[in-house]
């Protein structure tokens, strides 16, 4: 990696290793200025972690950078090119409303992309305006930070700046905003698809070498198996990530291949949402009529996306295509097994089980079936089991549940761990709060009108989801049943 480091008062320490890839991979450009930027929210702890001075970021100069009115010192802003399968169809995409400012090297030597989202049109904008609305950018801020606090790998949100401009959306005119997104990188499965489609095997190799260097430096750059290892590591991270989503009831909503990061982080908080009532087929996205990205489909789609990824690597896996395909197929099976293992291990922890028994699978499946049948709240059911407070839910009154509960109690008594140890495991595996849709909506509604108190309170509660505090109990309430199905929208 190149070492080109500049320092300013803000603490920028930017490198631009992505720009060392062939020209095809990006278009250099400056952000498009906005009329009157105003800081809506700044993530001070994250700024500190990045080695940035939060006070300086709040200053006029700092806000100008976060708004895209001024490039940060040492940055080389560029829009990244990528492709992607959107709902199964391959399209050329690219950063249509985002710009990579540079890669911040933190005081402890980590490297993070600093990206503006909503920063105006680029060479890849197609018909779009390149802009983003304040509500959806604050939504990404809330949910990505909640995911981070839940221990789920994710891109993070450094700041949201209101642009002072209005943008036009289907629902009317909305206040515009720019989000500063922080990511281990923005390399996607779609970046590889772009390289394979628009370039040659040399471009794919250059990208694969770059991804290896950036995310898996422990793999020797001369190792003849390095491209296989790249795939294995990416697949392993996805198998963990998607298991973590399932365990908290997170539905990404738009798992297109351009929205699957090579780093294993959750990326692109468009139509995502958390499930209240447990149902495996839950879908929130207004455009996902077929349920392609429904809750229970996510692990399968993860495999489908990884298949698109490995396809781009085939010539690097073996000289003989048939051999390469056989290797790829074996690895895709490994992904499915790893997902299953991670998910089961996570579910056992949610039920306080330290060891593994053959019957655990049916114990877990039977609980989920009962939850579905009795329309139980996903998060609250596990919290109720954790604290033995089996009240106020139809599920707990069902005779089949009583039966299941005795089986579970017997199962717990067969392991040597004490009640306290079981409680501790369950407490730290079952969050007290998730960013419930009605709470997120209430916070956004107030914020867009200029009152950030509801949002600040929500963020505080979500910052420590395993605290199981008194204040969190209020936030654990599911929405009123009268409020109807929740819908989310893309690209806003
Ligand atoms: P997404 O659904 O957010 O993953 O976006 C899919 C593609 O559409 C990406 O290439 C985005 O950059 C692009 N895009 C989304 N919204 C806009 C917009 N308002 N203007 C231009 N491009 C956009
Ligand atoms: Mg995207």
Short mmCIF file of C-alpha atoms and ligand atoms in Angstrom, two decimals, residues 82 86 92-98 117 120-122 124-132 169 188 254 256 258-259 268 270-271 490-492, ligand 1:
data_model
loop_
_atom_site.label_atom_id
_atom_site.label_comp_id
_atom_site.label_asym_id
_atom_site.label_seq_id
_atom_site.Cartn_x
_atom_site.Cartn_y
_atom_site.Cartn_z
CA UNK A 82 -19.35 -1.61 -10.15
CA UNK A 86 -30.50 -6.44 -9.01
CA UNK A 92 -23.89 -1.79 -14.80
CA UNK A 93 -24.07 0.47 -11.78
CA UNK A 94 -21.42 2.42 -9.89
CA UNK A 95 -21.56 5.16 -7.27
CA UNK A 96 -24.48 7.12 -8.65
CA UNK A 97 -24.81 9.28 -5.58
CA UNK A 98 -21.70 8.57 -3.56
CA UNK A 117 -23.56 9.35 0.19
CA UNK A 120 -24.51 14.70 -6.16
CA UNK A 121 -24.40 13.29 -9.65
CA UNK A 122 -21.46 11.25 -10.92
CA UNK A 124 -22.66 6.56 -12.90
CA UNK A 125 -25.85 8.40 -11.95
CA UNK A 126 -27.92 7.30 -14.94
CA UNK A 127 -31.27 9.06 -14.50
CA UNK A 128 -30.82 9.80 -10.79
CA UNK A 129 -30.23 13.15 -9.13
CA UNK A 130 -27.29 11.90 -7.09
CA UNK A 131 -28.93 13.14 -3.91
CA UNK A 132 -30.39 11.64 -0.77
CA UNK A 169 -39.09 12.17 -4.69
CA UNK A 188 -18.53 -5.54 -3.46
CA UNK A 254 -32.13 -5.59 -1.05
CA UNK A 256 -28.40 -7.44 -4.69
CA UNK A 258 -23.75 -4.79 -5.44
CA UNK A 259 -24.92 -4.68 -1.84
CA UNK A 268 -26.57 -0.37 2.07
CA UNK A 270 -32.13 1.03 2.06
CA UNK A 271 -35.31 -0.91 2.67
CA UNK A 490 -35.32 1.92 -1.87
CA UNK A 491 -33.08 4.67 -3.17
CA UNK A 492 -34.56 7.51 -1.20
P1 LIG B 1 -29.07 0.96 -4.11
O1 LIG B 1 -30.46 0.50 -4.37
O2 LIG B 1 -28.96 2.03 -3.07
O3 LIG B 1 -28.12 -0.17 -3.88
O4 LIG B 1 -28.60 1.69 -5.44
C1 LIG B 1 -28.50 1.04 -6.67
C2 LIG B 1 -27.81 1.92 -7.66
O5 LIG B 1 -28.56 3.11 -7.92
C3 LIG B 1 -26.44 2.41 -7.23
O6 LIG B 1 -25.60 2.42 -8.35
C4 LIG B 1 -26.71 3.79 -6.73
O7 LIG B 1 -25.58 4.61 -6.80
C5 LIG B 1 -27.79 4.25 -7.68
N1 LIG B 1 -28.64 5.30 -7.09
C6 LIG B 1 -29.51 5.20 -6.07
N2 LIG B 1 -30.11 6.37 -5.83
C7 LIG B 1 -29.60 7.27 -6.71
C8 LIG B 1 -29.81 8.66 -6.97
N3 LIG B 1 -30.68 9.38 -6.26
N4 LIG B 1 -29.10 9.22 -7.96
C9 LIG B 1 -28.24 8.51 -8.69
N5 LIG B 1 -27.98 7.21 -8.50
C10 LIG B 1 -28.66 6.58 -7.52
#
